[in-house]
PDB file of N, CA and C in Angstrom:
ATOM      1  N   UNK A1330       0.820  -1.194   0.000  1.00 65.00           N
ATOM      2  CA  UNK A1330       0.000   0.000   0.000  1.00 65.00           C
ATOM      3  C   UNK A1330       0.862   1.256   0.000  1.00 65.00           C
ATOM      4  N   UNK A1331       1.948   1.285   0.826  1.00 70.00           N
ATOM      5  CA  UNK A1331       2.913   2.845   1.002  1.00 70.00           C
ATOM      6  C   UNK A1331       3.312   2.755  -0.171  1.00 70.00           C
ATOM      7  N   UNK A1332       3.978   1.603  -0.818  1.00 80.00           N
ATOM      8  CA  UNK A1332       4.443   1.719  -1.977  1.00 80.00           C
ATOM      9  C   UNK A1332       3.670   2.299  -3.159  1.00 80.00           C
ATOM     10  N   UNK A1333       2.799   2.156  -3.152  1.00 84.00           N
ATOM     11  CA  UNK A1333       1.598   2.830  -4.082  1.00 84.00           C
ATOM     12  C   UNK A1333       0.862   4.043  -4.040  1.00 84.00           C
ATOM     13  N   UNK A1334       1.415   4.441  -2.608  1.00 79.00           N
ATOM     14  CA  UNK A1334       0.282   5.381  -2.172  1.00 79.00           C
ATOM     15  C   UNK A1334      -0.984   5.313  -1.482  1.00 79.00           C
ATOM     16  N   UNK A1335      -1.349   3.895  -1.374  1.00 80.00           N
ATOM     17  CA  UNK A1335      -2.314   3.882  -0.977  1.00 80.00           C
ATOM     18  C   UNK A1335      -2.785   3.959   0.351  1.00 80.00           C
ATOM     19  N   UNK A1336      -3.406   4.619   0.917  1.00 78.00           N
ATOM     20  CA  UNK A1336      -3.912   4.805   2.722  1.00 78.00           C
ATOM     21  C   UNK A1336      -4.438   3.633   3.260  1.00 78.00           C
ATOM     22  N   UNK A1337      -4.471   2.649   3.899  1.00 84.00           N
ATOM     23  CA  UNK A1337      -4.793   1.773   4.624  1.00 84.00           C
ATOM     24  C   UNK A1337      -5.048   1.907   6.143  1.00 84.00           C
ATOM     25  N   UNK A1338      -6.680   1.958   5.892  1.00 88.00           N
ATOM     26  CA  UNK A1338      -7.171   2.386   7.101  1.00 88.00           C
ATOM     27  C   UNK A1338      -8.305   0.554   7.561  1.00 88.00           C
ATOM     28  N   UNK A1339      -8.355   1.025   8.979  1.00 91.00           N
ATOM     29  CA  UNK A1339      -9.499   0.040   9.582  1.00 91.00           C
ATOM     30  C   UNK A1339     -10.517   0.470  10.152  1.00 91.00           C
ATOM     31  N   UNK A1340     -11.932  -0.052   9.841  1.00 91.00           N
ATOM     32  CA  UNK A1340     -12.641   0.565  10.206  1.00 91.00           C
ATOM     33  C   UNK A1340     -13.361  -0.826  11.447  1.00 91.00           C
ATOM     34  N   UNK A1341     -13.904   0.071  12.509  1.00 87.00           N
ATOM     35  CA  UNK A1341     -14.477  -0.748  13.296  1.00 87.00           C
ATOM     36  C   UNK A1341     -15.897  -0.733  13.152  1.00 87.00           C
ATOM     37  N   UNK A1342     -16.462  -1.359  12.563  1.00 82.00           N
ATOM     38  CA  UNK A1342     -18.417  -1.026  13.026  1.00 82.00           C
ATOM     39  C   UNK A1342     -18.731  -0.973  14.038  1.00 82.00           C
ATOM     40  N   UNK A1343     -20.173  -0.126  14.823  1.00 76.00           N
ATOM     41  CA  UNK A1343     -20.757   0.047  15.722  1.00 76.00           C
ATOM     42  C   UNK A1343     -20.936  -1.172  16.394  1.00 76.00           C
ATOM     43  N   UNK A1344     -21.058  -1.493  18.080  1.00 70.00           N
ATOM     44  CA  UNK A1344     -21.560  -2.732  18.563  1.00 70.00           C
ATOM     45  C   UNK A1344     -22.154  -2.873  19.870  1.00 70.00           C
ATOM     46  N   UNK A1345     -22.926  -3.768  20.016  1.00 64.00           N
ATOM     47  CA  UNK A1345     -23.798  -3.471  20.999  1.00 64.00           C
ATOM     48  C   UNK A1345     -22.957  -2.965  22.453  1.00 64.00           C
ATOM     49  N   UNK A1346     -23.656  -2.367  23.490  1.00 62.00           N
ATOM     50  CA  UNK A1346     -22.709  -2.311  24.680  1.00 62.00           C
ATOM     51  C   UNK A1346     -22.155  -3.652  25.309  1.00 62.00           C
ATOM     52  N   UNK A1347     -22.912  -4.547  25.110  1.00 55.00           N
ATOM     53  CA  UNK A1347     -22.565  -5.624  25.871  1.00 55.00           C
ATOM     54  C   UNK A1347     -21.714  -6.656  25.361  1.00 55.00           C
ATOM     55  N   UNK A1348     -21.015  -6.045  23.975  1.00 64.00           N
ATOM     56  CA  UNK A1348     -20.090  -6.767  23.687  1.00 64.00           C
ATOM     57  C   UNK A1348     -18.551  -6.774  23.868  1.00 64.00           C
ATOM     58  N   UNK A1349     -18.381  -7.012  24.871  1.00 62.00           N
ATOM     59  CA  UNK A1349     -16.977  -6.657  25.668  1.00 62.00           C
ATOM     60  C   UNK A1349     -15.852  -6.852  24.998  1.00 62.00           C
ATOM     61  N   UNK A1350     -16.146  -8.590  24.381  1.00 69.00           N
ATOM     62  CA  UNK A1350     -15.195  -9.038  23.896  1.00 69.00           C
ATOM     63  C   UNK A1350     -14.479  -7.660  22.031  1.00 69.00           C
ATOM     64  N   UNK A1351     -15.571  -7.446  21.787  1.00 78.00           N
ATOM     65  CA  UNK A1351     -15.144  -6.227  20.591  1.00 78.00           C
ATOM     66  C   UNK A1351     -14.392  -5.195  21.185  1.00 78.00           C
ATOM     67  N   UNK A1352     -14.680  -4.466  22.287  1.00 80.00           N
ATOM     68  CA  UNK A1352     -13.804  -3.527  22.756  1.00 80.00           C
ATOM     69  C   UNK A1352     -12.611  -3.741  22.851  1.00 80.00           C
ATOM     70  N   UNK A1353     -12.073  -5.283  23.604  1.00 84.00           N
ATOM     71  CA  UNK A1353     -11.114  -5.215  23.791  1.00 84.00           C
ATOM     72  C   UNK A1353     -10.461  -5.485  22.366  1.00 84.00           C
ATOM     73  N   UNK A1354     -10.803  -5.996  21.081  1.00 86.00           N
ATOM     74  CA  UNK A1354     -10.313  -6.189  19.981  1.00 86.00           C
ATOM     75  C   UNK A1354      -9.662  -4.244  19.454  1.00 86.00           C
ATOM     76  N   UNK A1355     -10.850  -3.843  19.799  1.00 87.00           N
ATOM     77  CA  UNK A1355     -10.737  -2.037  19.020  1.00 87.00           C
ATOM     78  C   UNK A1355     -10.021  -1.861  20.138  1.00 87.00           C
ATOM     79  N   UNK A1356      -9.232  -1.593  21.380  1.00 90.00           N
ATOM     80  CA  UNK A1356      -8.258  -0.960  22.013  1.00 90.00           C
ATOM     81  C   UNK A1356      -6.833  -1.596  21.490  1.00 90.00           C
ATOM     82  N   UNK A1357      -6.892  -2.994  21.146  1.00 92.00           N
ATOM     83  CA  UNK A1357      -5.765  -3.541  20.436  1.00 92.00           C
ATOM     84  C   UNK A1357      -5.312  -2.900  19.336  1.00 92.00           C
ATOM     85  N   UNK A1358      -6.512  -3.246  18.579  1.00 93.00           N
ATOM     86  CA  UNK A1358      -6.352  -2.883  16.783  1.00 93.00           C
ATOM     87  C   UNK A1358      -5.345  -1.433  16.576  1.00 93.00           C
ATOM     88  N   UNK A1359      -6.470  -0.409  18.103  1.00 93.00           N
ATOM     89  CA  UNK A1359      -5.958   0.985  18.095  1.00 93.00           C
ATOM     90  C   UNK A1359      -5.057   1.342  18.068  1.00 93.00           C
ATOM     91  N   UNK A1360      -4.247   0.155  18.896  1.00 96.00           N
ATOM     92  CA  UNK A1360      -2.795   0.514  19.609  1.00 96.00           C
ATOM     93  C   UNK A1360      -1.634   0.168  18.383  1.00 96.00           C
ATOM     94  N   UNK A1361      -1.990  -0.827  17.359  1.00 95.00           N
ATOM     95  CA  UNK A1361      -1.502  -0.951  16.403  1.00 95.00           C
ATOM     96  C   UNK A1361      -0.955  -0.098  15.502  1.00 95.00           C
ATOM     97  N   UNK A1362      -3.067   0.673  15.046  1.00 93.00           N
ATOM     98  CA  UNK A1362      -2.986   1.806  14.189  1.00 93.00           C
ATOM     99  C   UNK A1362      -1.684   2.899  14.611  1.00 93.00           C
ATOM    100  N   UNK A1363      -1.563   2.975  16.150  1.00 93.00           N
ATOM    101  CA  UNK A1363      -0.931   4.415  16.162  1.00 93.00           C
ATOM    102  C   UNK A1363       0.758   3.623  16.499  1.00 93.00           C
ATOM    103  N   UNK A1364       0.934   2.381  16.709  1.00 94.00           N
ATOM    104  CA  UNK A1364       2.258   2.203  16.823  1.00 94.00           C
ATOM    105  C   UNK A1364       2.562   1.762  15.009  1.00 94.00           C
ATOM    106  N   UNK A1365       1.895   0.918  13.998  1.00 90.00           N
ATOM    107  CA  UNK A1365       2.370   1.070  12.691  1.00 90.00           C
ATOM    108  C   UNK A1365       1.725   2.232  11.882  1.00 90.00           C
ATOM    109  N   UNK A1366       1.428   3.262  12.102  1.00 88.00           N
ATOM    110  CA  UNK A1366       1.046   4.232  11.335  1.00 88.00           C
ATOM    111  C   UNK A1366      -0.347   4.019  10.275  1.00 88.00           C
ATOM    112  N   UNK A1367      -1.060   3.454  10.682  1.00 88.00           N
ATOM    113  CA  UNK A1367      -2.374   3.559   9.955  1.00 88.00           C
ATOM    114  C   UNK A1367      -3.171   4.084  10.150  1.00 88.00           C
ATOM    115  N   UNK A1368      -4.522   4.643   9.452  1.00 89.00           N
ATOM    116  CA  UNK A1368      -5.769   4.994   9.892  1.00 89.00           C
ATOM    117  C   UNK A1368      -6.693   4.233  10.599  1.00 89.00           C
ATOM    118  N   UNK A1369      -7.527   4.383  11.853  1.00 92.00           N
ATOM    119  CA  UNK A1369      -7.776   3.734  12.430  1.00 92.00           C
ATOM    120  C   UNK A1369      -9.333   4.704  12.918  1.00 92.00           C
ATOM    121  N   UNK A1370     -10.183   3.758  12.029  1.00 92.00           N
ATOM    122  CA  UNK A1370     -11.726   5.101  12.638  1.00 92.00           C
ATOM    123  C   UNK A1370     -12.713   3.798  13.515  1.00 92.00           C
ATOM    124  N   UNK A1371     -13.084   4.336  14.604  1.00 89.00           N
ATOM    125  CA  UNK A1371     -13.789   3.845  15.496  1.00 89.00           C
ATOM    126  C   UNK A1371     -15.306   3.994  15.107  1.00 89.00           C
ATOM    127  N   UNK A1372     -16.545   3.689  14.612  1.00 87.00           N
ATOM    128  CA  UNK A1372     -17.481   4.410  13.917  1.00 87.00           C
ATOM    129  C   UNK A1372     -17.836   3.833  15.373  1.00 87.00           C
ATOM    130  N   UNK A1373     -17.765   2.959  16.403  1.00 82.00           N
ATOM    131  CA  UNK A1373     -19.002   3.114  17.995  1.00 82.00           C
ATOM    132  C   UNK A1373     -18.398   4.663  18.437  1.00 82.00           C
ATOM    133  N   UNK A1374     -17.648   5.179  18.570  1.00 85.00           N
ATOM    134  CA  UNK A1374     -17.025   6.369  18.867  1.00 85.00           C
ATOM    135  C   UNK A1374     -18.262   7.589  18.374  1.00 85.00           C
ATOM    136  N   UNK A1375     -18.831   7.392  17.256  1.00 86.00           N
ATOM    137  CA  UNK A1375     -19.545   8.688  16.188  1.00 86.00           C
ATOM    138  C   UNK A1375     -20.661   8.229  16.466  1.00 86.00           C
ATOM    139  N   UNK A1376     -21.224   6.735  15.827  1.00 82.00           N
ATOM    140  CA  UNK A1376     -22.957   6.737  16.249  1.00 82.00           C
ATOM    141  C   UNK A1376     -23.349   6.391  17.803  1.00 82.00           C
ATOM    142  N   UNK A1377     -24.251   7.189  17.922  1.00 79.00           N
ATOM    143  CA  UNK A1377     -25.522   7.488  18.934  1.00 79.00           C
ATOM    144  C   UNK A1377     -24.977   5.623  19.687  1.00 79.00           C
ATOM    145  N   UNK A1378     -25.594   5.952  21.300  1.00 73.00           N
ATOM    146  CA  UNK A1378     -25.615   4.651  21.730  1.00 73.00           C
ATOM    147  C   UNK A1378     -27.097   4.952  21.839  1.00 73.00           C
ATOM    148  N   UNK A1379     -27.626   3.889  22.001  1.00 70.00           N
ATOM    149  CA  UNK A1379     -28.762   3.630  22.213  1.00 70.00           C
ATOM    150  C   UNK A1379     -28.906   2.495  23.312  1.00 70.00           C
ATOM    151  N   UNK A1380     -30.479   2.080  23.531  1.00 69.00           N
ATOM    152  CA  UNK A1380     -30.314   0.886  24.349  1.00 69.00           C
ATOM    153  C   UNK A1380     -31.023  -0.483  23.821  1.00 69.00           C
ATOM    154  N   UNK A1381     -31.251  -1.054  24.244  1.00 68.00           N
ATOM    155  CA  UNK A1381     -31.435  -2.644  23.639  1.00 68.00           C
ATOM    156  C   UNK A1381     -32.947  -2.738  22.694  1.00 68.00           C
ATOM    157  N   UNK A1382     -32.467  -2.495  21.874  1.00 68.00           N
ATOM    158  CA  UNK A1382     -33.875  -2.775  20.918  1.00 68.00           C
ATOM    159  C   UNK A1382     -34.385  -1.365  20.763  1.00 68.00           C
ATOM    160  N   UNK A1383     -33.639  -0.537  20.952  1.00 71.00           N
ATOM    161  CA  UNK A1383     -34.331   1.273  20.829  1.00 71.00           C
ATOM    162  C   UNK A1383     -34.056   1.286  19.190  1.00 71.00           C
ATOM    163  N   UNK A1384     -34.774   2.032  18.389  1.00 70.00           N
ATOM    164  CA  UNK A1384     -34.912   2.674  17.141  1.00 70.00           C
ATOM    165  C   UNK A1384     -33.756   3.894  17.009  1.00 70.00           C
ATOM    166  N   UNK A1385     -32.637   3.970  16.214  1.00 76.00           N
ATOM    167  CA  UNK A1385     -31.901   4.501  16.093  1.00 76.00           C
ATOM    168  C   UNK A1385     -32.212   5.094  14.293  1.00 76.00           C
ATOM    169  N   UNK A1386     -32.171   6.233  14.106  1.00 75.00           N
ATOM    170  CA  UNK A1386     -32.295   6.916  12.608  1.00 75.00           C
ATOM    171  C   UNK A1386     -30.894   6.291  11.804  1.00 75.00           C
ATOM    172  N   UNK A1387     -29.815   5.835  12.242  1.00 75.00           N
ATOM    173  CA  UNK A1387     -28.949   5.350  11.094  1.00 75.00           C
ATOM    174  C   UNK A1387     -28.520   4.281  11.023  1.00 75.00           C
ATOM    175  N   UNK A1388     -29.919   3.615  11.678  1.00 74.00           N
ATOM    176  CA  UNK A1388     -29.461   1.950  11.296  1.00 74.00           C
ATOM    177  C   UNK A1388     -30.713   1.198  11.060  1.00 74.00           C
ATOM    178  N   UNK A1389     -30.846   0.371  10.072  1.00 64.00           N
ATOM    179  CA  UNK A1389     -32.286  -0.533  10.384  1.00 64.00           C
ATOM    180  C   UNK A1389     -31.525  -2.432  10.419  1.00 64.00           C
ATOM    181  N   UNK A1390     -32.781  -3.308  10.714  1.00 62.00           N
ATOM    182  CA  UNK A1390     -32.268  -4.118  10.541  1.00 62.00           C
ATOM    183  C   UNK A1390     -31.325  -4.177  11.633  1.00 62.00           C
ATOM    184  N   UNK A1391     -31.425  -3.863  12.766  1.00 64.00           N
ATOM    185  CA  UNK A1391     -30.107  -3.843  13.665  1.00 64.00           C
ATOM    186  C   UNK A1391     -28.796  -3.537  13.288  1.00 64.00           C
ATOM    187  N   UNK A1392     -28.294  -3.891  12.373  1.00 69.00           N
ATOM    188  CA  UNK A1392     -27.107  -3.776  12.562  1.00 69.00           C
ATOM    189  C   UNK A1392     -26.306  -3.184  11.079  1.00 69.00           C
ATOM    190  N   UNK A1393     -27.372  -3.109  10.122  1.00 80.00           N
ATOM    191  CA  UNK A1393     -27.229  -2.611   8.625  1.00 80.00           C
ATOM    192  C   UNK A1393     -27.414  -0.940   8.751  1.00 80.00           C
ATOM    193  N   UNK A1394     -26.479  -0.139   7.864  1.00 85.00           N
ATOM    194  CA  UNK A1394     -26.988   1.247   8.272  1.00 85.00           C
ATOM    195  C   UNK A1394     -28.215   1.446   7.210  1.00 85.00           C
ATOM    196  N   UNK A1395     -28.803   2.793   7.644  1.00 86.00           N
ATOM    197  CA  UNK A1395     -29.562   3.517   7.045  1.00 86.00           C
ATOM    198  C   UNK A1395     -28.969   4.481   5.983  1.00 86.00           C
ATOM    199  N   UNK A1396     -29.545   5.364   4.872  1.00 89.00           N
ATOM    200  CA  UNK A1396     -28.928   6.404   4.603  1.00 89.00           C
ATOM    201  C   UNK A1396     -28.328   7.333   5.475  1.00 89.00           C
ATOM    202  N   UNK A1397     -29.076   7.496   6.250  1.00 89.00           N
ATOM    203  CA  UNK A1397     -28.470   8.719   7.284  1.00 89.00           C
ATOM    204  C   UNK A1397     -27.247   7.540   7.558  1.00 89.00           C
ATOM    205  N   UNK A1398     -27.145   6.957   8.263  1.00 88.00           N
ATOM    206  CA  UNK A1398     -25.700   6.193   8.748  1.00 88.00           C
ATOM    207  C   UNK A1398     -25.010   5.741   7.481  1.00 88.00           C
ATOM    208  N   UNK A1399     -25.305   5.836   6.297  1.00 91.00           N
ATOM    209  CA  UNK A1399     -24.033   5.602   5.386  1.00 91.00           C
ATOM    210  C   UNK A1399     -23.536   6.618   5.439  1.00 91.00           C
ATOM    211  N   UNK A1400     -24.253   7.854   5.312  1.00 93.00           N
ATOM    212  CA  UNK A1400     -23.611   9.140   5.289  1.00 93.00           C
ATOM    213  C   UNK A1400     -22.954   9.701   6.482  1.00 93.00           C
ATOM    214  N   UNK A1401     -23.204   9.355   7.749  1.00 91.00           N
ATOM    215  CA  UNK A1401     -22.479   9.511   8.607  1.00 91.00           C
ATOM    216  C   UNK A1401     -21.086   8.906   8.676  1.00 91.00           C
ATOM    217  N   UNK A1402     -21.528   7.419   8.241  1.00 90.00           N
ATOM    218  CA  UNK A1402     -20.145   6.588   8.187  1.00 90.00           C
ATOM    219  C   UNK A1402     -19.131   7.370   6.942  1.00 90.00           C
ATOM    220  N   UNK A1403     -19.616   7.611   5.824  1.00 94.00           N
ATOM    221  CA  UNK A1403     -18.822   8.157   4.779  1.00 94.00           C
ATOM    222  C   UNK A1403     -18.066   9.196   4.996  1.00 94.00           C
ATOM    223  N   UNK A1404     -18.635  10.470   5.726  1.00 95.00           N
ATOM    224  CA  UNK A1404     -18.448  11.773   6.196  1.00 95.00           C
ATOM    225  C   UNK A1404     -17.420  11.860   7.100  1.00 95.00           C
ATOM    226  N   UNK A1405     -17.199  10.447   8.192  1.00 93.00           N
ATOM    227  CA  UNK A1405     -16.707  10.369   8.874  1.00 93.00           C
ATOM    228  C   UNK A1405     -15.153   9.478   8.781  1.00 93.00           C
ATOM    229  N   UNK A1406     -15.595   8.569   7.612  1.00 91.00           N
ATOM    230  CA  UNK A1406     -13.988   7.969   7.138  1.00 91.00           C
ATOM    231  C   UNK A1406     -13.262   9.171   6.441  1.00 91.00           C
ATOM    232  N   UNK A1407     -13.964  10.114   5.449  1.00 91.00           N
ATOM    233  CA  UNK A1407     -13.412  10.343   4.493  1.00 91.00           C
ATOM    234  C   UNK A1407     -12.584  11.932   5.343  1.00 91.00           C
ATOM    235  N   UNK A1408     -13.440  12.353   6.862  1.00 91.00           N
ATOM    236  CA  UNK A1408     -12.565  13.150   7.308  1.00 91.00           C
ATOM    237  C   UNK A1408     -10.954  12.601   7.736  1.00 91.00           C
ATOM    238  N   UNK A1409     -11.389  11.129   8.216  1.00 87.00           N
ATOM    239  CA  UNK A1409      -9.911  10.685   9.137  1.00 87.00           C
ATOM    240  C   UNK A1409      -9.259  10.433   7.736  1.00 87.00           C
ATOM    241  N   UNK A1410      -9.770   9.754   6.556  1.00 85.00           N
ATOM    242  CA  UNK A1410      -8.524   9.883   5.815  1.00 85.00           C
ATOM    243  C   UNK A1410      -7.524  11.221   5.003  1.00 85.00           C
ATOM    244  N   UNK A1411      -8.313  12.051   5.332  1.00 86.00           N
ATOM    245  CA  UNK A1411      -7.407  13.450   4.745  1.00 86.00           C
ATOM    246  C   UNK A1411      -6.827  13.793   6.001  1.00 86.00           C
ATOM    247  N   UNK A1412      -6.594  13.643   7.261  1.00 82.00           N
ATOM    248  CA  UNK A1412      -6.475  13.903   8.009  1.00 82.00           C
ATOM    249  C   UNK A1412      -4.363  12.903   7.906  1.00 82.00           C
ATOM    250  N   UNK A1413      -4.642  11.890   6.527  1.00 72.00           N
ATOM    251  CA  UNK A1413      -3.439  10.800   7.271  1.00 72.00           C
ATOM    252  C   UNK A1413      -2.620  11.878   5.904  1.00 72.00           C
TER     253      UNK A1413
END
C-alpha cells in the first residue's frame, strides 16, 4: 500500500454495549494503528448509543446502516482519511 500510495485504514463497526469481547479487539487494533502508522476510525465512537432494541435513525435491521448512517459513516472515514 505505502508503496503505491495507498492509505490503509481500519474501520471498526458500531456494537452493541454488551459486547466486551469487541472492545477489547478495538483498544488492540488501536494501539496498532498508532504504533504502525495507519488509519484507524472507530465508527461506535460517532454513532448514537442507544439501548437494547431502541430505534436509532442510522441503522435498520439492527445492525445494517440507514442512509443517514451511510452518510455519517462516509463523512466520517473520508474526514480521518485526509487527516493521514
Amino acid at each position: 500500500c505505502k508503496r503505491d500510495g495507498v492509505k490503509f485504514a481500519v474501520v471498526m463497526l458500531p456494537a452493541p454495549n454488551n459486547a466486551f469481547f469487541y472492545f477489547r479487539e478495538i483498544d488492540r487494533i488501536k494501539a496498532l494503528a498508532h504504533k504502525d502508522n495507519f488509519a484507524f476510525v472507530n465508527f461506535h465512537e460517532v454513532f448514537p448509543v442507544v439501548g437494547p432494541m431502541q430505534p436509532t435513525p442510522y441503522q435498520y435491521h439492527k445492525t445494517h446502516f440507514s442512509k443517514k448512517g451511510h452518510k455519517l459513516a462516509a463523512d466520517t472515514l473520508y474526514a480521518e482519511l485526509r487527516k493521514q
